[in-house]
Amino acid sequence: MKIKSIDVRVLKVPLEKEYSAGGRSVGANWHVMAEVTTEDGVVGFGYIVALNHMFIGTVAAATRELAPLLIGMSVAEPEAAWRKLAKAGDWVGPGGLLHYAIAPLDIAIWDAFGKTLNLPVSKMLGGMRDRLPVYASDGFWYSLSLDELAESAKRAADAGFRAVKLRVGNEITPEGEVGRVNAVRDAVGDGVSIMVDATETWTLTRAIRTGKALQDAGVIWIEDPVSHTDVVSMARVTEALDVPVATGEHLYQIADFTRLLEARGTGVALIDLGRIGGITPWRHVASMAHGFGVQVGGHVLPEIHVHLLTAVPNARVVEYVPRSSRLLRAMPELADGALVVPPGGGFGLELDQDAVRRFSV
Ligand SMILES: [Mg+2]
């Protein structure tokens, strides 16, 4: 189980269609991928994904610089490995670029550990269930007209999703935001749940007013209504609404989640696998949220999050944004509105080596 070698590469995976997010046009998904090979010949892989090419090379360089520290360590000691990497980079961390650099290595170690034991990572982390409801989250950007939005939602419903999440926050009035939700409702009917992500665009007053209008329109969660740095306002919105506020994808440190949970600032803590620094710290945040009676969700990377979320008792739903599907032979199966843990060791995923070569830069 000892780590013999580690390869790190950057992949540029082009999108079929460009879209605009956060004022930027997005044409490719950038990956930093690590492949960990053990002395027994087991290969585990892990990656982070970004929409922006800036600093991808820098993150990859940092990952490459950290990798030799793991040679000779066992894949059965991910916690010890994580601490070693974090300590080595403690003058630029914790958080930030350091966590993004550690994450591909940590994720690859868990995959190699699972493949060595021939156990899915979901089972190794707790094995609560073998599937979890999933929502479609790709293709619902602000830039879409009402018709395009409705069409996108219809496509998701036809593909078997029973929940979708729209981006809101760009309309001038709360009624305008409700109009976007209604357009989707008309397209998909009552059998599909609707969530919204305001991507931190509102003031506190606006968030409460619009949040109430949206919950009356039937949405089941409101994500990032205000800035993630304003925990007090996040807690006020949480208190004012009946539906849960989901937030957390921008947080880098366990202590940030402690502060959010202590302030009662969320009903669903969203943990980003890259920002938090991989699976090892992800587990700590999920357990802490459980202690506060708060549910958890992931942010992107559904093929990996399906393992983490099915492992723990307080998971709510998997976000489906298939940014890495072109690198894989197959994504986990969608059945009856749920994402199913693939059989096989580790993540149960197989890289498409031709695609990996083609997209390497
Ligand atoms: Mg979000």
Coordinates of C-alpha atoms and ligand atoms in Angstrom, one line a residue:
M1 CA 0.0 0.0 0.0
K2 CA 3.1 2.2 -0.1
I3 CA 3.1 5.1 -2.5
K4 CA 5.7 4.6 -5.2
S5 CA 5.1 7.5 -7.6
I6 CA 2.8 10.4 -8.2
D7 CA 2.0 12.1 -11.5
V8 CA 0.4 15.6 -11.7
R9 CA -1.1 17.1 -14.8
V10 CA -3.2 20.0 -16.0
L11 CA -6.2 19.2 -18.2
K12 CA -8.2 21.7 -20.3
V13 CA -11.6 20.1 -21.0
P14 CA -13.5 22.3 -23.5
L15 CA -17.2 22.8 -23.1
E16 CA -19.7 22.1 -25.9
K17 CA -21.3 25.5 -25.4
E18 CA -19.8 28.6 -23.7
Y19 CA -21.8 30.3 -21.0
S20 CA -21.3 33.3 -18.7
A21 CA -20.9 33.0 -15.0
G22 CA -19.9 35.7 -12.5
G23 CA -19.4 38.2 -15.4
R24 CA -16.9 35.9 -17.1
S25 CA -17.4 33.8 -20.2
V26 CA -16.6 30.1 -19.5
G27 CA -15.4 27.9 -22.3
A28 CA -13.5 25.1 -20.6
N29 CA -13.2 23.2 -17.3
W30 CA -9.6 23.3 -16.0
H31 CA -8.5 20.3 -13.9
V32 CA -5.4 19.7 -11.8
M33 CA -5.2 15.9 -11.6
A34 CA -3.0 13.7 -9.4
E35 CA -2.4 10.0 -10.0
V36 CA -0.9 8.0 -7.1
T37 CA 0.7 4.7 -7.9
T38 CA 1.4 2.2 -5.1
E39 CA 4.2 -0.5 -4.9
D40 CA 1.4 -3.1 -5.6
G41 CA 0.6 -1.3 -8.9
V42 CA -2.7 0.2 -7.7
V43 CA -3.4 3.6 -9.3
G44 CA -5.7 6.1 -7.6
F45 CA -6.7 9.5 -9.1
G46 CA -8.1 12.7 -7.8
Y47 CA -8.7 16.2 -9.3
I48 CA -10.0 19.7 -8.6
V49 CA -11.8 21.6 -11.3
A50 CA -11.9 25.4 -12.0
L51 CA -13.7 27.5 -14.6
N52 CA -10.8 30.0 -14.8
H53 CA -7.3 29.1 -16.2
M54 CA -5.7 31.8 -14.0
F55 CA -3.5 30.1 -11.4
I56 CA -4.2 26.5 -12.6
G57 CA -0.5 26.2 -13.5
T58 CA 0.4 27.6 -10.1
V59 CA -1.8 25.1 -8.2
A60 CA -0.4 22.3 -10.3
A61 CA 3.2 23.4 -9.5
A62 CA 2.3 23.5 -5.8
T63 CA 0.8 20.0 -6.0
R64 CA 3.9 18.7 -7.8
E65 CA 6.1 20.3 -5.1
L66 CA 4.1 18.6 -2.3
A67 CA 3.8 15.2 -4.0
P68 CA 7.3 13.8 -3.1
L69 CA 6.5 14.2 0.6
L70 CA 4.0 11.3 0.2
I71 CA 6.5 8.8 -1.4
G72 CA 6.8 5.8 0.9
M73 CA 3.7 6.7 2.9
S74 CA 0.8 4.2 3.0
V75 CA -2.5 5.0 1.2
A76 CA -4.1 3.6 4.4
E77 CA -3.0 6.8 6.3
P78 CA -4.8 9.7 4.5
E79 CA -5.1 11.7 7.7
A80 CA -1.4 11.5 8.4
A81 CA -0.7 12.3 4.8
W82 CA -2.9 15.4 4.9
R83 CA -1.3 16.7 8.1
K84 CA 2.1 16.3 6.5
L85 CA 1.2 18.3 3.4
A86 CA -0.6 21.0 5.4
K87 CA 2.4 21.4 7.7
A88 CA 4.8 21.6 4.8
G89 CA 2.8 24.5 3.3
D90 CA 1.7 26.2 6.6
W91 CA 3.4 29.5 5.7
V92 CA 1.0 29.9 2.8
G93 CA -1.9 28.3 4.5
P94 CA -4.2 27.1 5.9
G95 CA -6.7 27.6 3.1
G96 CA -6.4 29.3 -0.2
L97 CA -4.1 27.9 -2.9
L98 CA -2.6 25.4 -0.4
H99 CA -5.9 23.5 0.0
Y100 CA -6.4 23.4 -3.8
A101 CA -2.9 22.0 -4.1
I102 CA -3.5 19.3 -1.5
A103 CA -6.9 18.3 -2.6
P104 CA -6.0 16.3 -5.8
L105 CA -3.4 14.3 -3.8
D106 CA -5.8 13.6 -0.9
I107 CA -8.6 12.5 -3.2
A108 CA -6.2 10.3 -5.2
I109 CA -5.0 8.6 -1.9
W110 CA -8.6 7.8 -0.9
D111 CA -9.2 6.3 -4.4
A112 CA -6.0 4.2 -4.2
F113 CA -6.9 3.1 -0.6
G114 CA -10.4 2.0 -1.8
K115 CA -9.0 0.2 -4.8
T116 CA -6.5 -1.6 -2.7
L117 CA -9.2 -2.9 -0.4
N118 CA -11.7 -3.3 -3.3
L119 CA -14.2 -1.2 -1.3
P120 CA -16.1 1.8 -2.5
V121 CA -15.0 5.0 -0.7
S122 CA -18.7 5.4 0.3
K123 CA -18.4 2.2 2.4
M124 CA -15.0 3.2 3.9
L125 CA -16.4 6.5 5.1
G126 CA -19.5 5.0 6.7
G127 CA -21.7 3.3 4.2
M128 CA -25.0 5.0 5.2
R129 CA -26.7 4.2 1.9
D130 CA -25.9 3.3 -1.7
R131 CA -27.6 6.3 -3.4
L132 CA -28.9 9.8 -2.8
P133 CA -31.3 12.2 -4.5
V134 CA -29.5 14.4 -7.0
Y135 CA -30.4 17.8 -8.6
A136 CA -29.5 19.2 -12.0
S137 CA -27.4 22.3 -11.6
D138 CA -25.8 22.8 -14.9
G139 CA -27.4 24.9 -17.6
F140 CA -29.5 27.3 -15.5
W141 CA -27.4 30.4 -15.7
Y142 CA -28.5 34.0 -15.4
S143 CA -27.7 34.6 -19.0
L144 CA -30.6 32.4 -20.2
S145 CA -33.9 33.8 -21.3
L146 CA -37.1 32.5 -19.7
D147 CA -37.7 30.3 -22.7
E148 CA -34.1 28.9 -22.6
L149 CA -34.4 28.3 -18.9
A150 CA -37.7 26.5 -19.3
E151 CA -36.2 24.3 -22.1
S152 CA -33.1 23.5 -19.9
A153 CA -35.4 22.5 -17.0
K154 CA -37.5 20.3 -19.3
R155 CA -34.4 18.6 -20.6
A156 CA -33.3 17.8 -17.0
A157 CA -36.7 16.5 -16.1
D158 CA -36.7 14.3 -19.2
A159 CA -33.3 13.0 -18.3
G160 CA -34.7 11.8 -14.9
F161 CA -33.8 14.6 -12.5
R162 CA -36.5 15.3 -9.9
A163 CA -34.9 18.6 -8.7
V164 CA -33.2 21.5 -10.4
K165 CA -31.3 24.6 -9.2
L166 CA -31.5 27.9 -10.9
R167 CA -29.2 30.9 -10.5
V168 CA -31.1 34.0 -9.5
G169 CA -30.1 37.5 -8.3
N170 CA -29.9 39.4 -11.5
E171 CA -33.5 40.6 -11.7
I172 CA -34.4 44.2 -10.6
T173 CA -37.4 43.1 -8.5
P174 CA -38.3 40.1 -6.4
E175 CA -41.2 39.6 -8.8
G176 CA -38.7 39.2 -11.6
E177 CA -36.9 36.4 -9.7
V178 CA -40.3 34.7 -9.0
G179 CA -40.9 34.9 -12.8
R180 CA -37.8 32.8 -13.5
V181 CA -39.0 30.1 -10.9
N182 CA -42.5 30.2 -12.4
A183 CA -41.1 29.7 -16.0
V184 CA -39.4 26.5 -14.8
R185 CA -42.4 25.3 -12.8
D186 CA -44.6 25.6 -15.9
A187 CA -42.1 23.6 -17.8
V188 CA -41.5 20.7 -15.4
G189 CA -44.8 20.5 -13.4
D190 CA -45.1 19.7 -9.7
G191 CA -43.0 16.5 -9.7
V192 CA -39.7 18.4 -9.8
S193 CA -38.4 20.4 -6.9
I194 CA -36.8 23.8 -7.5
M195 CA -33.9 25.3 -5.6
V196 CA -32.3 28.7 -6.2
D197 CA -28.8 30.0 -5.8
A198 CA -28.6 33.8 -5.4
T199 CA -24.7 33.6 -5.6
E200 CA -24.3 36.3 -2.8
T201 CA -26.0 39.0 -4.8
W202 CA -28.5 40.4 -2.3
T203 CA -28.4 42.8 0.7
L204 CA -30.0 41.5 3.9
T205 CA -33.2 43.4 3.4
R206 CA -33.5 42.3 -0.2
A207 CA -32.6 38.7 0.7
I208 CA -35.4 38.4 3.2
R209 CA -38.0 40.1 0.9
T210 CA -37.0 38.1 -2.2
G211 CA -36.5 34.9 -0.1
K212 CA -40.1 35.1 1.2
A213 CA -41.5 35.7 -2.3
L214 CA -39.5 32.7 -3.6
Q215 CA -40.6 30.3 -0.8
D216 CA -44.2 31.3 -1.6
A217 CA -43.4 30.4 -5.2
G218 CA -42.4 26.9 -3.9
V219 CA -38.6 26.8 -3.9
I220 CA -37.2 24.4 -1.4
W221 CA -33.8 26.0 -0.6
I222 CA -32.2 29.4 -1.1
E223 CA -28.5 29.3 -1.6
D224 CA -26.0 32.1 -0.8
P225 CA -28.6 34.9 -0.4
V226 CA -25.9 37.3 1.0
S227 CA -22.1 37.5 1.1
H228 CA -20.6 34.4 2.6
T229 CA -18.4 36.6 4.7
D230 CA -21.4 38.1 6.4
V231 CA -22.3 35.3 8.8
V232 CA -24.6 37.6 10.9
S233 CA -26.8 38.4 7.8
M234 CA -26.8 34.7 6.7
A235 CA -28.2 33.8 10.2
R236 CA -30.8 36.6 9.9
V237 CA -32.0 35.2 6.6
T238 CA -32.0 31.7 8.0
E239 CA -34.2 32.8 10.9
A240 CA -36.6 34.8 8.7
L241 CA -37.3 32.0 6.2
D242 CA -39.1 28.7 6.5
V243 CA -37.0 27.0 3.7
P244 CA -33.3 26.3 4.5
V245 CA -30.5 28.6 3.6
A246 CA -27.7 26.6 1.9
T247 CA -24.2 28.1 2.1
G248 CA -20.6 27.1 2.6
E249 CA -19.1 26.5 -0.9
H250 CA -16.7 29.5 -0.5
L251 CA -15.3 28.4 2.9
Y252 CA -11.7 27.1 3.1
Q253 CA -11.4 26.1 6.7
I254 CA -13.1 24.0 9.3
A255 CA -13.0 27.0 11.6
D256 CA -15.1 29.0 9.1
F257 CA -17.8 26.3 9.3
T258 CA -17.6 26.3 13.1
R259 CA -18.4 30.0 13.0
L260 CA -21.2 29.6 10.5
L261 CA -22.8 26.7 12.5
E262 CA -22.4 28.4 15.8
A263 CA -24.2 31.5 14.4
R264 CA -27.0 29.2 13.1
G265 CA -26.3 30.6 9.7
T266 CA -27.3 27.7 7.5
G267 CA -29.7 24.7 7.2
V268 CA -27.6 22.9 4.6
A269 CA -23.8 23.3 4.8
L270 CA -22.3 23.0 1.3
I271 CA -18.7 21.8 1.4
D272 CA -16.4 22.4 -1.6
L273 CA -13.9 19.6 -2.0
G274 CA -11.2 21.8 -3.5
R275 CA -11.5 24.7 -1.1
I276 CA -11.7 22.5 2.1
G277 CA -8.6 20.6 0.9
G278 CA -10.0 17.2 -0.1
I279 CA -11.9 14.3 1.4
T280 CA -10.0 14.1 4.7
P281 CA -11.1 17.6 6.0
W282 CA -14.5 17.2 4.2
R283 CA -15.3 14.4 6.7
H284 CA -14.6 16.6 9.7
V285 CA -16.9 19.4 8.5
A286 CA -19.7 16.9 7.8
S287 CA -19.4 15.4 11.2
M288 CA -19.4 18.8 12.9
A289 CA -22.5 19.8 11.0
H290 CA -24.2 16.6 12.1
G291 CA -23.5 17.6 15.7
F292 CA -25.3 20.9 15.0
G293 CA -28.3 19.0 13.4
V294 CA -27.4 20.6 10.1
Q295 CA -27.5 18.7 6.7
V296 CA -24.7 18.8 4.3
G297 CA -24.3 18.9 0.5
G298 CA -21.4 19.0 -1.9
H299 CA -20.4 21.5 -4.5
V300 CA -19.7 20.2 -8.0
L301 CA -17.7 16.9 -8.6
P302 CA -20.8 14.7 -8.3
E303 CA -18.8 11.5 -9.2
I304 CA -16.8 12.0 -6.0
H305 CA -19.4 13.6 -3.8
V306 CA -21.8 10.7 -4.3
H307 CA -19.3 8.6 -2.2
L308 CA -18.9 11.2 0.5
L309 CA -22.6 12.1 0.8
T310 CA -23.9 8.5 0.8
A311 CA -21.4 7.7 3.6
V312 CA -22.8 10.2 6.2
P313 CA -26.1 10.3 8.1
N314 CA -26.8 14.0 7.5
A315 CA -26.5 14.3 3.7
R316 CA -29.3 15.9 1.8
V317 CA -28.7 15.8 -1.9
V318 CA -25.9 15.6 -4.6
E319 CA -25.4 18.6 -7.0
Y320 CA -25.0 17.3 -10.5
V321 CA -22.5 19.4 -12.5
P322 CA -20.7 16.9 -14.7
R323 CA -17.5 19.0 -15.3
S324 CA -15.3 16.0 -15.6
S325 CA -17.5 13.6 -17.5
R326 CA -15.4 13.8 -20.7
L327 CA -12.4 12.4 -18.7
L328 CA -14.3 9.4 -17.5
R329 CA -15.5 6.2 -19.2
A330 CA -18.8 6.6 -17.4
M331 CA -20.5 8.8 -14.8
P332 CA -22.3 7.2 -11.8
E333 CA -25.8 6.0 -12.8
L334 CA -28.9 8.2 -12.3
A335 CA -31.9 6.1 -11.2
D336 CA -35.3 7.3 -10.0
G337 CA -33.9 10.8 -9.3
A338 CA -31.0 9.5 -7.3
L339 CA -27.3 9.2 -8.0
V340 CA -26.0 5.6 -7.4
V341 CA -22.6 4.7 -5.9
P342 CA -20.8 2.8 -8.7
P343 CA -19.7 -0.7 -7.8
G344 CA -15.9 -1.3 -7.6
G345 CA -13.1 -0.2 -5.4
G346 CA -12.2 3.5 -4.7
F347 CA -14.6 5.8 -6.6
G348 CA -15.5 3.0 -9.0
L349 CA -14.6 5.3 -11.9
E350 CA -12.4 4.7 -14.9
L351 CA -10.4 7.4 -16.6
D352 CA -10.7 7.6 -20.4
Q353 CA -7.0 7.5 -21.1
D354 CA -7.4 8.8 -24.7
A355 CA -9.3 11.8 -23.4
V356 CA -6.8 12.4 -20.6
R357 CA -4.0 12.5 -23.2
R358 CA -6.0 14.7 -25.6
F359 CA -6.9 17.3 -22.9
S360 CA -3.5 17.4 -21.2
V361 CA -1.8 20.8 -21.6
Ligands
MG1 MG -23.6 28.0 -5.3

